CSV table of C-alpha atoms in Angstrom, one decimal:
chain,number,residue,atom,x,y,z
D,1,MET,CA,-45.2,-14.1,7.3
D,2,LYS,CA,-42.8,-16.0,9.5
D,3,LYS,CA,-40.1,-14.5,7.2
D,4,LEU,CA,-41.0,-11.2,6.7
D,5,ILE,CA,-41.1,-11.2,11.2
D,6,VAL,CA,-37.2,-12.3,11.3
D,7,LEU,CA,-36.2,-10.4,8.4
D,8,PHE,CA,-37.6,-7.4,10.5
D,9,MET,CA,-35.9,-8.8,13.2
D,10,PHE,CA,-32.7,-9.4,11.4
D,11,ILE,CA,-32.5,-6.4,10.2
D,12,PHE,CA,-33.6,-3.8,13.4
D,13,PHE,CA,-30.8,-5.7,15.9
D,14,ASN,CA,-27.8,-4.7,13.1
D,15,ASN,CA,-29.4,-2.1,13.3
D,16,ILE,CA,-29.1,-1.4,16.8
D,17,ALA,CA,-25.5,-3.3,16.5
D,18,PHE,CA,-24.3,-1.4,14.2
D,19,ALA,CA,-25.4,2.3,16.3
D,20,GLU,CA,-23.4,1.0,19.5
D,21,GLU,CA,-20.8,0.5,16.7
D,22,THR,CA,-20.5,3.8,16.1
D,23,ASP,CA,-21.4,5.3,19.4
D,24,VAL,CA,-18.5,3.0,20.8
D,25,LEU,CA,-16.1,4.8,18.1
D,26,GLN,CA,-16.9,7.8,19.1
D,27,SER,CA,-17.2,7.6,22.6
D,28,LEU,CA,-13.5,6.4,22.2
D,29,THR,CA,-12.3,8.6,19.6
D,30,LYS,CA,-13.1,12.2,21.8
D,31,ALA,CA,-11.7,10.3,24.7
D,32,CYS,CA,-8.4,10.1,23.3
D,33,GLN,CA,-8.7,13.5,21.3
D,34,LYS,CA,-9.2,14.3,24.8
D,35,ASN,CA,-5.9,12.9,25.6
D,36,ASN,CA,-6.5,9.8,27.7
D,37,LEU,CA,-4.8,7.9,26.5
D,38,ASP,CA,-5.9,4.4,28.0
D,39,LYS,CA,-9.0,5.5,25.9
D,40,CYS,CA,-6.0,5.2,22.9
D,41,VAL,CA,-5.1,2.1,23.3
D,42,GLU,CA,-8.8,1.2,23.6
D,43,LEU,CA,-9.8,2.3,20.9
D,44,ALA,CA,-6.5,0.3,18.7
D,45,ILE,CA,-7.5,-2.6,19.5
D,46,TYR,CA,-10.8,-1.5,19.1
D,47,ILE,CA,-9.4,-0.4,15.3
D,48,ARG,CA,-7.2,-3.5,15.1
D,49,ASP,CA,-9.7,-6.0,16.9
D,50,ASP,CA,-13.7,-5.8,15.9
D,51,LEU,CA,-13.3,-3.0,12.6
D,52,GLU,CA,-9.3,-5.6,12.0
D,53,SER,CA,-7.6,-2.3,10.3
D,54,PRO,CA,-4.0,-3.3,12.6
D,55,SER,CA,-3.1,-0.5,9.7
D,56,SER,CA,-5.7,2.3,11.1
D,57,ALA,CA,-5.2,1.6,14.6
D,58,VAL,CA,-1.2,2.5,14.5
D,59,GLU,CA,-1.5,6.3,14.9
D,60,VAL,CA,-3.7,6.5,17.5
D,61,VAL,CA,-1.1,3.0,19.7
D,62,GLN,CA,1.6,5.7,18.4
D,63,LYS,CA,-0.4,8.6,20.9
D,64,ALA,CA,-0.7,6.7,23.8
D,65,CYS,CA,3.1,4.8,23.4
D,66,ASP,CA,4.1,8.0,23.2
D,67,GLY,CA,2.4,9.7,25.8
D,68,GLY,CA,3.7,7.2,27.9
D,69,ASN,CA,1.2,4.4,29.0
D,70,MET,CA,2.8,1.1,28.9
D,71,LYS,CA,0.7,-0.7,27.1
D,72,GLY,CA,0.1,0.9,24.5
D,73,CYS,CA,3.4,0.8,23.4
D,74,ASN,CA,3.4,-3.1,23.9
D,75,ILE,CA,0.7,-3.1,22.2
D,76,LEU,CA,2.4,-0.9,19.4
D,77,GLY,CA,5.4,-3.8,19.5
D,78,LYS,CA,2.3,-5.9,18.9
D,79,LEU,CA,1.9,-4.4,15.2
D,80,TYR,CA,5.1,-4.4,14.2
D,81,ILE,CA,5.2,-8.2,14.0
D,82,ASP,CA,1.3,-8.3,12.7
D,83,GLU,CA,1.8,-8.8,9.1
D,84,TYR,CA,-1.4,-6.7,8.3
D,85,SER,CA,-0.3,-3.1,9.6
D,86,GLY,CA,2.2,-2.1,7.5
D,87,LEU,CA,5.0,-1.4,9.4
D,88,GLY,CA,6.8,-4.0,7.6
D,89,MET,CA,7.4,-7.1,9.7
D,90,ASN,CA,10.3,-4.5,12.1
D,91,PHE,CA,11.1,-6.8,14.9
D,92,THR,CA,13.5,-4.4,15.7
D,93,LYS,CA,10.9,-1.9,17.0
D,94,ALA,CA,9.0,-4.5,18.2
D,95,ARG,CA,11.6,-5.8,20.5
D,96,GLU,CA,12.6,-2.2,20.9
D,97,LEU,CA,9.0,-1.7,22.8
D,98,TYR,CA,8.3,-4.3,24.8
D,99,THR,CA,11.6,-4.0,26.6
D,100,HIS,CA,10.0,-0.4,27.8
D,101,ALA,CA,7.3,-1.4,28.3
D,102,CYS,CA,8.7,-4.3,30.9
D,103,LYS,CA,11.1,-1.7,31.8
D,104,GLY,CA,7.9,0.5,32.4
D,105,GLY,CA,6.2,-2.1,34.5
D,106,TYR,CA,3.7,-4.2,31.9
D,107,GLU,CA,4.1,-7.7,32.7
D,108,ASN,CA,2.6,-8.3,29.2
D,109,ALA,CA,5.3,-6.9,27.6
D,110,CYS,CA,8.0,-8.6,29.0
D,111,ILE,CA,5.9,-12.5,28.1
D,112,ASN,CA,6.1,-10.7,24.8
D,113,LEU,CA,9.7,-9.7,24.9
D,114,LYS,CA,10.5,-13.5,25.6
D,115,ASN,CA,8.1,-15.1,22.7
D,116,LEU,CA,9.1,-12.7,19.9
D,117,LYS,CA,12.9,-14.8,19.4
D,118,GLU,CA,10.9,-18.0,18.6
D,119,GLN,CA,8.3,-15.5,16.4
D,120,GLU,CA,11.7,-14.0,15.2
D,121,SER,CA,13.3,-16.9,13.4
D,122,GLU,CA,10.0,-18.1,12.3
D,123,TYR,CA,9.6,-14.9,9.8
D,124,ASP,CA,9.8,-15.2,6.0
D,125,LYS,CA,9.6,-11.8,4.5
D,126,GLN,CA,9.0,-12.8,1.4
D,127,GLY,CA,6.4,-15.0,1.4
D,128,ARG,CA,4.7,-12.2,4.3
D,129,LEU,CA,4.4,-10.4,0.7
D,130,GLU,CA,3.1,-13.0,-0.9
D,131,LYS,CA,0.4,-13.2,1.7
D,132,LEU,CA,0.0,-9.4,1.2
D,133,MET,CA,-0.5,-9.7,-2.2
D,134,GLN,CA,-2.6,-12.6,-2.4
D,135,ALA,CA,-5.1,-11.1,0.1
D,136,CYS,CA,-4.7,-7.8,-1.1
D,137,ARG,CA,-6.0,-9.3,-4.8
D,138,LEU,CA,-9.3,-11.0,-2.7
D,139,GLU,CA,-9.8,-7.8,-1.7
D,140,ASN,CA,-8.5,-7.9,1.9
D,141,ASN,CA,-9.1,-4.4,2.3
D,142,SER,CA,-6.2,-4.7,5.4
D,143,ALA,CA,-3.7,-6.3,3.6
D,144,CYS,CA,-4.1,-3.3,0.7
D,145,GLU,CA,-3.1,-1.1,3.3
D,146,ALA,CA,-0.8,-3.2,4.9
D,147,LEU,CA,0.6,-3.1,1.3
D,148,GLN,CA,1.0,0.6,0.5
D,149,ARG,CA,2.2,1.8,4.0
D,150,GLU,CA,4.8,-0.7,2.9
D,151,LYS,CA,6.0,1.0,-0.5
D,152,HIS,CA,6.0,4.0,2.0
D,153,THR,CA,8.1,2.7,4.3
D,154,HIS,CA,10.8,0.6,3.1
């Protein structure tokens, strides 16, 4: 009987968590659609981190950056050097976005800009593509999406 109660509680609380996650996603999406750029940034972070889908966050955070949200530009810069975003590890574009956000007053972008040179020197494109292919073979959807996006951008 104890096992049944524990199982019921597990199912109940997981359903609550899923419902809350859906509500958060819907709320942020609606606010972003109404051009609340801060909410677009929150949505992009939620998609990238909580839903573990950086490639799906690109379009949302691009909207924020295009609208002048410096935090959005900083996060977009990060996505340009995130191997799972499918943006091709573009250090030049990341540098442009960090510079823009830094000049726009977003301090974290200034820090990211300083750290970018070190990250760039550690970068190995072939090794990264091999890692993505291996992760995709292991059914990592973000890795597969990143590989698809790279096929279309290069």
